[in-house]
mmCIF file of C-alpha atoms in Angstrom:
data_model
loop_
_atom_site.group_PDB
_atom_site.id
_atom_site.type_symbol
_atom_site.label_atom_id
_atom_site.label_comp_id
_atom_site.label_asym_id
_atom_site.label_seq_id
_atom_site.Cartn_x
_atom_site.Cartn_y
_atom_site.Cartn_z
ATOM 1 C CA UNK A 199 120.355 64.221 -265.084
ATOM 2 C CA UNK A 200 118.747 62.941 -261.816
ATOM 3 C CA UNK A 201 117.884 59.419 -262.162
ATOM 4 C CA UNK A 202 116.627 58.695 -258.677
ATOM 5 C CA UNK A 203 113.016 58.261 -257.647
ATOM 6 C CA UNK A 204 112.581 60.507 -254.474
ATOM 7 C CA UNK A 205 114.451 63.585 -253.141
ATOM 8 C CA UNK A 206 114.922 62.114 -249.868
ATOM 9 C CA UNK A 207 112.563 59.226 -249.338
ATOM 10 C CA UNK A 208 109.316 59.274 -247.374
ATOM 11 C CA UNK A 209 108.287 59.005 -243.751
ATOM 12 C CA UNK A 210 105.600 59.677 -241.273
ATOM 13 C CA UNK A 211 105.377 63.414 -240.309
ATOM 14 C CA UNK A 212 104.235 64.989 -237.239
ATOM 15 C CA UNK A 213 105.331 67.784 -235.100
ATOM 16 C CA UNK A 214 104.059 70.169 -232.225
ATOM 17 C CA UNK A 215 101.355 72.929 -232.826
ATOM 18 C CA UNK A 216 102.595 76.266 -233.765
ATOM 19 C CA UNK A 217 99.936 78.472 -232.304
ATOM 20 C CA UNK A 218 102.048 81.490 -232.132
ATOM 21 C CA UNK A 219 102.715 81.644 -235.957
ATOM 22 C CA UNK A 220 99.103 80.905 -236.627
ATOM 23 C CA UNK A 221 98.177 83.912 -234.558
ATOM 24 C CA UNK A 222 100.803 86.015 -236.529
ATOM 25 C CA UNK A 223 99.037 84.717 -239.717
ATOM 26 C CA UNK A 224 95.660 85.902 -238.466
ATOM 27 C CA UNK A 225 96.934 89.370 -237.384
ATOM 28 C CA UNK A 226 98.682 89.899 -240.729
ATOM 29 C CA UNK A 227 102.345 90.109 -239.321
ATOM 30 C CA UNK A 228 103.326 87.202 -241.578
ATOM 31 C CA UNK A 229 106.712 88.500 -242.801
ATOM 32 C CA UNK A 230 107.919 88.788 -239.129
ATOM 33 C CA UNK A 231 106.115 85.506 -238.325
ATOM 34 C CA UNK A 232 107.815 83.679 -241.233
ATOM 35 C CA UNK A 233 111.276 84.736 -240.344
ATOM 36 C CA UNK A 234 110.863 83.768 -236.734
ATOM 37 C CA UNK A 235 109.358 80.441 -237.751
ATOM 38 C CA UNK A 236 111.965 79.519 -240.316
ATOM 39 C CA UNK A 237 114.626 80.162 -237.458
ATOM 40 C CA UNK A 238 112.506 78.022 -235.050
ATOM 41 C CA UNK A 239 112.331 75.234 -237.384
ATOM 42 C CA UNK A 240 116.109 75.241 -238.088
ATOM 43 C CA UNK A 241 116.673 75.189 -234.343
ATOM 44 C CA UNK A 242 114.488 72.089 -234.009
ATOM 45 C CA UNK A 243 116.216 70.468 -236.929
ATOM 46 C CA UNK A 244 119.748 71.214 -235.513
ATOM 47 C CA UNK A 245 118.755 69.493 -232.270
ATOM 48 C CA UNK A 246 118.586 66.073 -233.953
ATOM 49 C CA UNK A 247 121.492 64.052 -233.227
ATOM 50 C CA UNK A 248 124.213 63.978 -236.033
ATOM 51 C CA UNK A 249 124.539 60.391 -235.732
ATOM 52 C CA UNK A 250 120.836 60.099 -236.909
ATOM 53 C CA UNK A 251 121.358 61.991 -240.233
ATOM 54 C CA UNK A 252 122.220 60.527 -243.476
ATOM 55 C CA UNK A 253 124.080 62.527 -246.363
ATOM 56 C CA UNK A 254 120.966 63.837 -247.950
ATOM 57 C CA UNK A 255 119.868 65.377 -244.540
ATOM 58 C CA UNK A 256 123.351 66.791 -244.035
ATOM 59 C CA UNK A 257 123.215 68.344 -247.611
ATOM 60 C CA UNK A 258 119.865 69.923 -246.799
ATOM 61 C CA UNK A 259 121.082 71.268 -243.336
ATOM 62 C CA UNK A 260 123.944 73.129 -245.072
ATOM 63 C CA UNK A 261 121.693 74.916 -247.582
ATOM 64 C CA UNK A 262 118.982 75.723 -245.091
ATOM 65 C CA UNK A 263 121.613 77.012 -242.547
ATOM 66 C CA UNK A 264 123.379 79.057 -245.135
ATOM 67 C CA UNK A 265 120.170 80.732 -246.290
ATOM 68 C CA UNK A 266 118.682 81.334 -242.769
ATOM 69 C CA UNK A 267 121.709 82.007 -240.720
ATOM 70 C CA UNK A 268 124.352 82.916 -243.289
ATOM 71 C CA UNK A 269 127.343 81.477 -245.059
ATOM 72 C CA UNK A 270 129.553 81.388 -241.999
ATOM 73 C CA UNK A 271 127.059 79.259 -239.967
ATOM 74 C CA UNK A 272 126.891 77.012 -242.936
ATOM 75 C CA UNK A 273 130.752 76.771 -243.013
ATOM 76 C CA UNK A 274 130.819 75.981 -239.243
ATOM 77 C CA UNK A 275 128.412 73.097 -239.923
ATOM 78 C CA UNK A 276 130.593 71.824 -242.717
ATOM 79 C CA UNK A 277 133.446 71.701 -240.224
ATOM 80 C CA UNK A 278 131.365 70.095 -237.560
ATOM 81 C CA UNK A 279 130.324 67.351 -239.927
ATOM 82 C CA UNK A 280 134.062 66.543 -240.105
ATOM 83 C CA UNK A 281 134.584 63.448 -242.314
ATOM 84 C CA UNK A 282 131.103 62.019 -241.855
ATOM 85 C CA UNK A 283 129.718 63.340 -245.140
ATOM 86 C CA UNK A 284 131.825 64.057 -248.272
ATOM 87 C CA UNK A 285 133.114 67.657 -247.846
ATOM 88 C CA UNK A 286 133.082 68.279 -251.656
ATOM 89 C CA UNK A 287 129.232 67.707 -251.712
ATOM 90 C CA UNK A 288 128.538 69.792 -248.703
ATOM 91 C CA UNK A 289 130.531 72.598 -250.035
ATOM 92 C CA UNK A 290 128.934 72.466 -253.509
ATOM 93 C CA UNK A 291 125.558 72.844 -251.587
ATOM 94 C CA UNK A 292 127.024 75.956 -249.991
ATOM 95 C CA UNK A 293 128.114 77.375 -253.285
ATOM 96 C CA UNK A 294 124.585 76.973 -254.578
ATOM 97 C CA UNK A 295 123.059 78.695 -251.606
ATOM 98 C CA UNK A 296 125.422 81.626 -251.927
ATOM 99 C CA UNK A 297 124.750 81.840 -255.486
ATOM 100 C CA UNK A 298 120.967 81.775 -255.111
ATOM 101 C CA UNK A 299 121.228 84.692 -252.489
ATOM 102 C CA UNK A 300 123.334 86.614 -255.004
ATOM 103 C CA UNK A 301 126.516 86.399 -253.010
ATOM 104 C CA UNK A 302 128.771 85.482 -255.832
ATOM 105 C CA UNK A 303 131.938 86.271 -254.153
ATOM 106 C CA UNK A 304 131.010 83.762 -251.350
ATOM 107 C CA UNK A 305 130.000 81.322 -253.996
ATOM 108 C CA UNK A 306 133.267 81.505 -255.994
ATOM 109 C CA UNK A 307 135.324 81.534 -252.818
ATOM 110 C CA UNK A 308 133.760 78.294 -251.753
ATOM 111 C CA UNK A 309 133.941 76.818 -255.236
ATOM 112 C CA UNK A 310 137.628 77.366 -255.158
ATOM 113 C CA UNK A 311 138.070 75.258 -251.996
ATOM 114 C CA UNK A 312 136.475 72.074 -253.734
ATOM 115 C CA UNK A 313 139.310 69.812 -254.507
ATOM 116 C CA UNK A 314 137.250 67.163 -256.598
ATOM 117 C CA UNK A 315 137.214 68.246 -260.273
ATOM 118 C CA UNK A 316 133.594 66.573 -260.661
ATOM 119 C CA UNK A 317 132.184 68.515 -257.715
ATOM 120 C CA UNK A 318 134.078 71.787 -258.455
ATOM 121 C CA UNK A 319 132.527 71.702 -262.007
ATOM 122 C CA UNK A 320 129.076 71.155 -260.571
ATOM 123 C CA UNK A 321 129.631 74.023 -258.093
ATOM 124 C CA UNK A 322 130.657 76.440 -260.936
ATOM 125 C CA UNK A 323 127.526 75.187 -262.784
ATOM 126 C CA UNK A 324 125.487 76.404 -259.697
ATOM 127 C CA UNK A 325 126.936 79.785 -260.040
ATOM 128 C CA UNK A 326 126.532 79.931 -263.874
ATOM 129 C CA UNK A 327 122.821 78.792 -263.322
ATOM 130 C CA UNK A 328 122.164 81.554 -260.691
ATOM 131 C CA UNK A 329 123.586 84.244 -263.035
ATOM 132 C CA UNK A 330 121.130 83.146 -265.634
ATOM 133 C CA UNK A 331 118.200 83.072 -263.304
ATOM 134 C CA UNK A 332 119.069 86.497 -261.982
ATOM 135 C CA UNK A 333 119.223 87.885 -265.635
ATOM 136 C CA UNK A 334 122.918 88.261 -265.911
ATOM 137 C CA UNK A 335 122.923 86.428 -269.192
ATOM 138 C CA UNK A 336 126.346 87.413 -270.427
ATOM 139 C CA UNK A 337 128.030 86.254 -267.100
ATOM 140 C CA UNK A 338 126.134 83.050 -267.217
ATOM 141 C CA UNK A 339 127.184 82.455 -270.899
ATOM 142 C CA UNK A 340 130.807 83.154 -270.217
ATOM 143 C CA UNK A 341 130.931 80.914 -267.097
ATOM 144 C CA UNK A 342 129.185 77.953 -268.865
ATOM 145 C CA UNK A 343 131.511 78.214 -271.744
ATOM 146 C CA UNK A 344 134.411 78.221 -269.166
ATOM 147 C CA UNK A 345 133.003 75.038 -267.426
ATOM 148 C CA UNK A 346 132.479 73.145 -270.731
ATOM 149 C CA UNK A 347 135.966 73.904 -272.126
ATOM 150 C CA UNK A 348 137.497 72.935 -268.783
ATOM 151 C CA UNK A 349 135.757 69.503 -268.687
ATOM 152 C CA UNK A 350 136.493 68.744 -272.223
ATOM 153 C CA UNK A 351 140.228 69.541 -271.525
ATOM 154 C CA UNK A 352 141.005 68.342 -268.002
ATOM 155 C CA UNK A 353 138.244 66.222 -266.638
ATOM 156 C CA UNK A 354 139.327 62.670 -265.739
ATOM 157 C CA UNK A 355 138.672 60.224 -268.631
ATOM 158 C CA UNK A 356 136.389 57.988 -266.493
ATOM 159 C CA UNK A 357 133.634 60.635 -266.156
ATOM 160 C CA UNK A 358 134.536 63.139 -268.723
ATOM 161 C CA UNK A 359 131.811 62.437 -271.099
ATOM 162 C CA UNK A 360 129.101 62.059 -268.381
ATOM 163 C CA UNK A 361 130.076 65.308 -266.995
ATOM 164 C CA UNK A 362 129.674 67.077 -270.228
ATOM 165 C CA UNK A 363 126.143 65.475 -270.603
ATOM 166 C CA UNK A 364 125.092 66.603 -267.106
ATOM 167 C CA UNK A 365 126.139 70.132 -267.652
ATOM 168 C CA UNK A 366 124.273 70.157 -270.962
ATOM 169 C CA UNK A 367 121.026 70.184 -268.873
ATOM 170 C CA UNK A 368 121.736 73.553 -267.294
ATOM 171 C CA UNK A 369 123.069 75.060 -270.569
ATOM 172 C CA UNK A 370 119.941 74.238 -272.591
ATOM 173 C CA UNK A 371 117.490 75.146 -269.783
ATOM 174 C CA UNK A 372 118.716 78.694 -270.059
ATOM 175 C CA UNK A 373 118.466 78.770 -273.918
ATOM 176 C CA UNK A 374 122.275 78.447 -274.849
ATOM 177 C CA UNK A 375 121.625 76.064 -277.678
ATOM 178 C CA UNK A 376 124.698 76.869 -279.861
ATOM 179 C CA UNK A 377 126.934 76.414 -276.924
ATOM 180 C CA UNK A 378 125.212 73.264 -276.157
ATOM 181 C CA UNK A 379 125.639 71.971 -279.700
ATOM 182 C CA UNK A 380 129.234 72.784 -279.504
ATOM 183 C CA UNK A 381 129.718 70.833 -276.221
ATOM 184 C CA UNK A 382 128.026 67.793 -277.644
ATOM 185 C CA UNK A 383 130.607 67.670 -280.412
ATOM 186 C CA UNK A 384 133.282 67.288 -277.718
ATOM 187 C CA UNK A 385 131.762 64.052 -276.417
ATOM 188 C CA UNK A 386 133.744 60.974 -277.441
ATOM 189 C CA UNK A 387 131.660 57.881 -276.083
ATOM 190 C CA UNK A 388 128.964 56.948 -278.556
ATOM 191 C CA UNK A 389 126.336 56.300 -275.965
ATOM 192 C CA UNK A 390 127.010 59.528 -274.148
ATOM 193 C CA UNK A 391 127.187 61.353 -277.641
ATOM 194 C CA UNK A 392 123.601 60.014 -278.282
ATOM 195 C CA UNK A 393 122.395 61.172 -274.916
ATOM 196 C CA UNK A 394 123.747 64.521 -275.360
ATOM 197 C CA UNK A 395 122.235 64.926 -278.785
ATOM 198 C CA UNK A 396 118.970 64.016 -277.502
ATOM 199 C CA UNK A 397 118.947 66.481 -274.639
ATOM 200 C CA UNK A 398 119.795 69.448 -276.884
ATOM 201 C CA UNK A 399 117.275 68.007 -279.477
ATOM 202 C CA UNK A 400 114.452 68.243 -277.119
ATOM 203 C CA UNK A 401 115.469 71.622 -275.805
ATOM 204 C CA UNK A 402 115.733 72.897 -279.591
ATOM 205 C CA UNK A 403 112.223 71.596 -280.309
ATOM 206 C CA UNK A 404 110.828 73.389 -277.383
ATOM 207 C CA UNK A 405 112.209 76.609 -278.622
ATOM 208 C CA UNK A 406 111.000 76.002 -282.160
ATOM 209 C CA UNK A 407 114.604 75.459 -283.553
ATOM 210 C CA UNK A 408 113.205 72.577 -285.627
ATOM 211 C CA UNK A 409 116.133 72.252 -287.998
ATOM 212 C CA UNK A 410 118.657 71.756 -285.287
ATOM 213 C CA UNK A 411 116.207 69.574 -283.249
ATOM 214 C CA UNK A 412 115.573 67.112 -286.186
ATOM 215 C CA UNK A 413 119.176 66.879 -287.123
ATOM 216 C CA UNK A 414 120.405 66.057 -283.627
ATOM 217 C CA UNK A 415 117.659 63.719 -283.071
ATOM 218 C CA UNK A 416 118.248 61.812 -286.189
ATOM 219 C CA UNK A 417 122.027 61.542 -285.497
ATOM 220 C CA UNK A 418 121.262 60.187 -282.075
ATOM 221 C CA UNK A 419 118.983 57.601 -283.537
ATOM 222 C CA UNK A 420 121.598 56.445 -285.953
ATOM 223 C CA UNK A 421 123.826 55.662 -283.157
ATOM 224 C CA UNK A 422 121.098 53.800 -281.145
ATOM 225 C CA UNK A 423 119.948 51.660 -284.278
ATOM 226 C CA UNK A 424 123.413 50.747 -285.615
ATOM 227 C CA UNK A 425 124.356 48.204 -282.897
ATOM 228 C CA UNK A 426 122.364 45.817 -280.630
ATOM 229 C CA UNK A 427 124.496 47.092 -277.570
ATOM 230 C CA UNK A 428 123.410 50.640 -278.060
ATOM 231 C CA UNK A 429 119.830 49.599 -278.563
ATOM 232 C CA UNK A 430 119.855 48.072 -275.046
ATOM 233 C CA UNK A 431 120.752 51.210 -273.278
ATOM 234 C CA UNK A 432 117.496 51.852 -271.643
ATOM 235 C CA UNK A 433 118.411 55.343 -270.113
ATOM 236 C CA UNK A 434 119.251 56.732 -273.696
ATOM 237 C CA UNK A 435 116.099 55.075 -275.080
ATOM 238 C CA UNK A 436 114.131 56.964 -272.506
ATOM 239 C CA UNK A 437 115.965 60.329 -273.465
ATOM 240 C CA UNK A 438 114.964 59.459 -277.201
ATOM 241 C CA UNK A 439 111.311 58.754 -276.355
ATOM 242 C CA UNK A 440 111.138 62.196 -274.558
ATOM 243 C CA UNK A 441 112.839 63.930 -277.555
ATOM 244 C CA UNK A 442 110.404 62.306 -279.970
ATOM 245 C CA UNK A 443 107.433 63.459 -277.902
ATOM 246 C CA UNK A 444 108.818 66.893 -277.972
ATOM 247 C CA UNK A 445 109.153 66.808 -281.668
ATOM 248 C CA UNK A 446 105.504 65.580 -281.897
ATOM 249 C CA UNK A 447 106.564 62.102 -283.308
ATOM 250 C CA UNK A 448 103.684 60.195 -281.485
ATOM 251 C CA UNK A 449 104.200 56.717 -283.089
ATOM 252 C CA UNK A 450 107.905 56.992 -282.596
ATOM 253 C CA UNK A 451 107.468 57.860 -278.974
ATOM 254 C CA UNK A 452 105.473 54.913 -278.261
ATOM 255 C CA UNK A 453 107.951 52.573 -280.240
ATOM 256 C CA UNK A 454 110.810 54.056 -278.381
ATOM 257 C CA UNK A 455 108.862 53.728 -275.080
ATOM 258 C CA UNK A 456 108.111 50.131 -275.722
ATOM 259 C CA UNK A 457 111.803 49.235 -276.245
ATOM 260 C CA UNK A 458 112.659 50.182 -272.680
ATOM 261 C CA UNK A 459 113.074 47.069 -270.610
ATOM 262 C CA UNK A 460 113.828 48.470 -266.947
ATOM 263 C CA UNK A 461 110.615 49.216 -265.492
ATOM 264 C CA UNK A 462 111.752 52.295 -263.434
ATOM 265 C CA UNK A 463 113.388 53.902 -266.549
ATOM 266 C CA UNK A 464 110.311 53.191 -268.491
ATOM 267 C CA UNK A 465 108.100 54.936 -265.780
ATOM 268 C CA UNK A 466 110.549 57.898 -265.781
ATOM 269 C CA UNK A 467 110.244 58.170 -269.597
ATOM 270 C CA UNK A 468 106.394 57.852 -269.466
ATOM 271 C CA UNK A 469 106.187 60.652 -266.916
ATOM 272 C CA UNK A 470 108.380 62.845 -268.664
ATOM 273 C CA UNK A 471 106.222 62.316 -271.964
ATOM 274 C CA UNK A 472 103.307 63.310 -269.956
ATOM 275 C CA UNK A 473 104.858 66.441 -268.882
ATOM 276 C CA UNK A 474 105.670 67.285 -272.648
ATOM 277 C CA UNK A 475 101.872 67.121 -273.278
ATOM 278 C CA UNK A 476 101.188 69.328 -270.171
ATOM 279 C CA UNK A 477 103.664 71.724 -271.613
ATOM 280 C CA UNK A 478 101.652 71.986 -274.723
ATOM 281 C CA UNK A 479 98.621 72.688 -272.750
ATOM 282 C CA UNK A 480 97.123 69.300 -273.706
ATOM 283 C CA UNK A 481 96.377 67.954 -270.139
ATOM 284 C CA UNK A 482 93.722 65.452 -271.658
ATOM 285 C CA UNK A 483 96.411 64.186 -273.938
ATOM 286 C CA UNK A 484 98.781 63.630 -271.137
ATOM 287 C CA UNK A 485 96.541 61.296 -269.349
ATOM 288 C CA UNK A 486 97.387 58.393 -271.676
ATOM 289 C CA UNK A 487 101.043 58.616 -270.706
ATOM 290 C CA UNK A 488 100.451 59.253 -266.943
ATOM 291 C CA UNK A 489 98.582 55.935 -267.037
ATOM 292 C CA UNK A 490 101.797 54.195 -268.179
ATOM 293 C CA UNK A 491 103.648 55.090 -265.034
ATOM 294 C CA UNK A 492 103.192 51.971 -262.913
ATOM 295 C CA UNK A 493 105.233 52.209 -259.609
ATOM 296 C CA UNK A 494 103.847 53.981 -256.595
ATOM 297 C CA UNK A 495 107.143 55.761 -256.108
ATOM 298 C CA UNK A 496 107.153 57.239 -259.684
ATOM 299 C CA UNK A 497 103.509 58.105 -259.464
ATOM 300 C CA UNK A 498 104.368 60.041 -256.342
ATOM 301 C CA UNK A 499 106.998 61.916 -258.359
ATOM 302 C CA UNK A 500 104.713 62.453 -261.147
ATOM 303 C CA UNK A 501 102.643 65.118 -259.409
ATOM 304 C CA UNK A 502 105.657 67.096 -258.582
ATOM 305 C CA UNK A 503 106.942 66.881 -262.199
ATOM 306 C CA UNK A 504 103.774 68.235 -263.552
ATOM 307 C CA UNK A 505 103.730 70.892 -261.071
ATOM 308 C CA UNK A 506 107.239 71.962 -261.945
ATOM 309 C CA UNK A 507 106.287 71.918 -265.719
ATOM 310 C CA UNK A 508 103.687 74.483 -265.033
ATOM 311 C CA UNK A 509 105.749 76.490 -262.629
ATOM 312 C CA UNK A 510 108.650 76.902 -265.080
ATOM 313 C CA UNK A 511 106.308 78.449 -267.463
ATOM 314 C CA UNK A 512 105.210 81.090 -264.896
ATOM 315 C CA UNK A 513 101.835 79.314 -264.595
ATOM 316 C CA UNK A 514 101.886 79.789 -260.776
ATOM 317 C CA UNK A 515 98.182 79.068 -260.200
ATOM 318 C CA UNK A 516 98.073 75.781 -262.151
ATOM 319 C CA UNK A 517 101.414 74.692 -260.369
ATOM 320 C CA UNK A 518 99.777 75.360 -256.941
ATOM 321 C CA UNK A 519 96.840 73.349 -257.830
ATOM 322 C CA UNK A 520 98.927 70.473 -259.009
ATOM 323 C CA UNK A 521 100.808 70.721 -255.793
ATOM 324 C CA UNK A 522 97.691 70.223 -253.711
ATOM 325 C CA UNK A 523 97.406 66.712 -255.363
ATOM 326 C CA UNK A 524 100.925 65.563 -254.043
ATOM 327 C CA UNK A 525 100.520 63.229 -251.205
ATOM 328 C CA UNK A 526 104.186 62.170 -250.710
ATOM 329 C CA UNK A 527 105.565 64.365 -248.008
ATOM 330 C CA UNK A 528 109.064 64.600 -249.515
ATOM 331 C CA UNK A 529 107.885 65.613 -253.012
ATOM 332 C CA UNK A 530 105.234 67.874 -251.272
ATOM 333 C CA UNK A 531 107.737 69.853 -249.446
ATOM 334 C CA UNK A 532 110.343 69.935 -252.369
ATOM 335 C CA UNK A 533 107.764 71.186 -254.752
ATOM 336 C CA UNK A 534 106.300 73.878 -252.385
ATOM 337 C CA UNK A 535 109.847 75.187 -251.982
ATOM 338 C CA UNK A 536 110.169 75.529 -255.615
ATOM 339 C CA UNK A 537 106.873 77.395 -255.725
ATOM 340 C CA UNK A 538 107.985 79.687 -253.001
ATOM 341 C CA UNK A 539 111.071 80.533 -254.835
ATOM 342 C CA UNK A 540 109.386 81.070 -258.129
ATOM 343 C CA UNK A 541 106.928 83.310 -256.271
ATOM 344 C CA UNK A 542 109.891 85.463 -255.098
ATOM 345 C CA UNK A 543 110.573 86.302 -258.862
ATOM 346 C CA UNK A 544 107.050 86.450 -260.158
ATOM 347 C CA UNK A 545 104.895 87.590 -257.252
ATOM 348 C CA UNK A 546 101.758 85.865 -258.832
ATOM 349 C CA UNK A 547 100.683 83.991 -255.773
ATOM 350 C CA UNK A 548 99.679 85.294 -252.195
ATOM 351 C CA UNK A 549 102.848 84.377 -249.996
ATOM 352 C CA UNK A 550 100.821 84.097 -246.880
ATOM 353 C CA UNK A 551 98.970 81.106 -248.366
ATOM 354 C CA UNK A 552 102.530 79.477 -249.171
ATOM 355 C CA UNK A 553 103.447 79.952 -245.605
ATOM 356 C CA UNK A 554 100.152 78.752 -244.207
ATOM 357 C CA UNK A 555 100.655 75.467 -246.286
ATOM 358 C CA UNK A 556 104.180 75.057 -245.303
ATOM 359 C CA UNK A 557 103.194 75.352 -241.629
ATOM 360 C CA UNK A 558 100.642 72.689 -242.164
ATOM 361 C CA UNK A 559 103.320 70.330 -243.555
ATOM 362 C CA UNK A 560 105.589 71.063 -240.457
ATOM 363 C CA UNK A 561 102.794 70.498 -237.938
ATOM 364 C CA UNK A 562 102.531 66.940 -239.224
ATOM 365 C CA UNK A 563 106.182 66.274 -238.925
ATOM 366 C CA UNK A 564 107.701 63.792 -236.512
ATOM 367 C CA UNK A 565 111.415 64.089 -236.027
ATOM 368 C CA UNK A 566 111.602 61.174 -233.972
ATOM 369 C CA UNK A 567 110.353 58.777 -236.772
ATOM 370 C CA UNK A 568 112.934 58.182 -239.604
ATOM 371 C CA UNK A 569 114.807 61.464 -238.332
ATOM 372 C CA UNK A 570 117.053 61.476 -241.456
ATOM 373 C CA UNK A 571 114.124 61.773 -243.746
ATOM 374 C CA UNK A 572 112.287 64.106 -241.473
ATOM 375 C CA UNK A 573 115.181 66.570 -241.230
ATOM 376 C CA UNK A 574 115.608 66.686 -245.079
ATOM 377 C CA UNK A 575 111.834 67.524 -245.386
ATOM 378 C CA UNK A 576 111.846 70.002 -242.548
ATOM 379 C CA UNK A 577 114.764 71.765 -243.978
ATOM 380 C CA UNK A 578 112.691 72.281 -247.285
ATOM 381 C CA UNK A 579 109.792 73.510 -245.249
ATOM 382 C CA UNK A 580 111.834 75.971 -243.408
ATOM 383 C CA UNK A 581 113.375 77.181 -246.692
ATOM 384 C CA UNK A 582 109.779 77.676 -248.249
ATOM 385 C CA UNK A 583 108.723 79.788 -245.308
ATOM 386 C CA UNK A 584 111.992 81.786 -245.482
ATOM 387 C CA UNK A 585 111.555 82.365 -249.123
ATOM 388 C CA UNK A 586 107.970 83.567 -248.621
ATOM 389 C CA UNK A 587 108.712 86.182 -245.812
ATOM 390 C CA UNK A 588 109.634 88.999 -248.273
ATOM 391 C CA UNK A 589 106.750 88.280 -250.627
ATOM 392 C CA UNK A 590 104.034 88.296 -248.121
ATOM 393 C CA UNK A 591 100.814 89.557 -249.536
ATOM 394 C CA UNK A 592 101.994 89.658 -253.036
ATOM 395 C CA UNK A 593 99.613 88.729 -255.891
ATOM 396 C CA UNK A 594 98.966 89.701 -259.467
ATOM 397 C CA UNK A 595 96.829 92.803 -258.413
ATOM 398 C CA UNK A 596 99.231 94.216 -255.824
ATOM 399 C CA UNK A 597 102.206 93.966 -258.208
ATOM 400 C CA UNK A 598 100.430 95.305 -261.138
ATOM 401 C CA UNK A 599 100.739 92.086 -262.993
ATOM 402 C CA UNK A 600 97.845 90.885 -265.026
ATOM 403 C CA UNK A 601 96.830 87.235 -265.173
ATOM 404 C CA UNK A 602 98.408 86.548 -268.615
ATOM 405 C CA UNK A 603 101.846 87.737 -267.142
ATOM 406 C CA UNK A 604 101.569 85.114 -264.491
ATOM 407 C CA UNK A 605 100.405 82.429 -267.084
ATOM 408 C CA UNK A 606 102.602 82.702 -270.355
ATOM 409 C CA UNK A 607 102.229 80.243 -273.154
ATOM 410 C CA UNK A 608 102.808 76.636 -272.049
ATOM 411 C CA UNK A 609 104.928 75.795 -275.182
ATOM 412 C CA UNK A 610 107.979 77.566 -273.587
ATOM 413 C CA UNK A 611 107.939 75.264 -270.633
ATOM 414 C CA UNK A 612 111.328 73.318 -270.126
ATOM 415 C CA UNK A 613 110.537 69.597 -269.306
ATOM 416 C CA UNK A 614 111.779 67.758 -266.456
ATOM 417 C CA UNK A 615 112.467 70.410 -263.744
ATOM 418 C CA UNK A 616 115.432 72.525 -262.975
ATOM 419 C CA UNK A 617 118.851 71.155 -263.117
ATOM 420 C CA UNK A 618 119.779 73.049 -259.927
ATOM 421 C CA UNK A 619 117.800 70.903 -257.516
#
């Protein structure tokens, strides 16, 4: 349920030449070079004065430190930050890093240290999502169910329903539709209830569960249409437009989109609708909706959204091509990291190419100009290189995968990116 424009803003980028790594790329010793390079970048980032960092940069530094130097180094960094940034948010990022690396004991131990109910629930959600991503379906199902039940029972009333809605994004992403529908029934606030129904409706439509999708969609609209106050909820109207597009209700999609008054929310919805068309393999049909995205910031994000849409279908090559069209440094670094992470699982792109592209981004980075933004971007670049080091040289031929295994049918693509980013 991310509602912001950029992962960490934008800034001018420029850093020193890295001839040693480029020589390693040429000679083929990319795995060792990638490991050395990610360590080198992290050292450079750690040299930026802590007073020049903002919270986002701090969060990225915890993540990159955990994955490159290990959880204990990240714990030490959290201690060094002291009270500068919220400890619960920093520790949630460490939980996510441990879970991503398969260190589930570490992840649970760190999650247990988080006092805030909100952030502890989010941290446990990171663990459940990591279980699902690693194929541990029953472990994921059990933990997601535990999280939902605990939120419904014990979460503070001021954010209980929104926490349930936010958790739905992860639950439906991994296909637990029945659990999601049960969780929606726990929501009390009418607007949050409508939003929850629309999230599950869109997910059900993507998985061809048309009866469930139509039922939840109509129930959500009945809330939005019964009172003028609800009709002015732009964010929920945006969700409704995306759900309508997923259900192939073209006229209704247009009607709902035109009811949105906030320009940025409307841009978000138009971009998401465009991604629905890309998910169907209808790139030409997506153009109409892409043209509805007006702001430069949202248009910068759009390329990343489309790349992620193809990536989550396993269409690595198409995602990589879309990545090359992204000009905003922040979104470029973020999306390249996600491509590197997915390539670890699918082995459908040559990892040395990803490393070279990450190096090119790093060479343009200027840590002295907007240092907080630059550190956040640099952390993503270091992680992209680190994620690629064990997959160097992998491609469809080397792993025995055929082209269709790297490019499944686009109808299965979850729209809107992963909930874990």
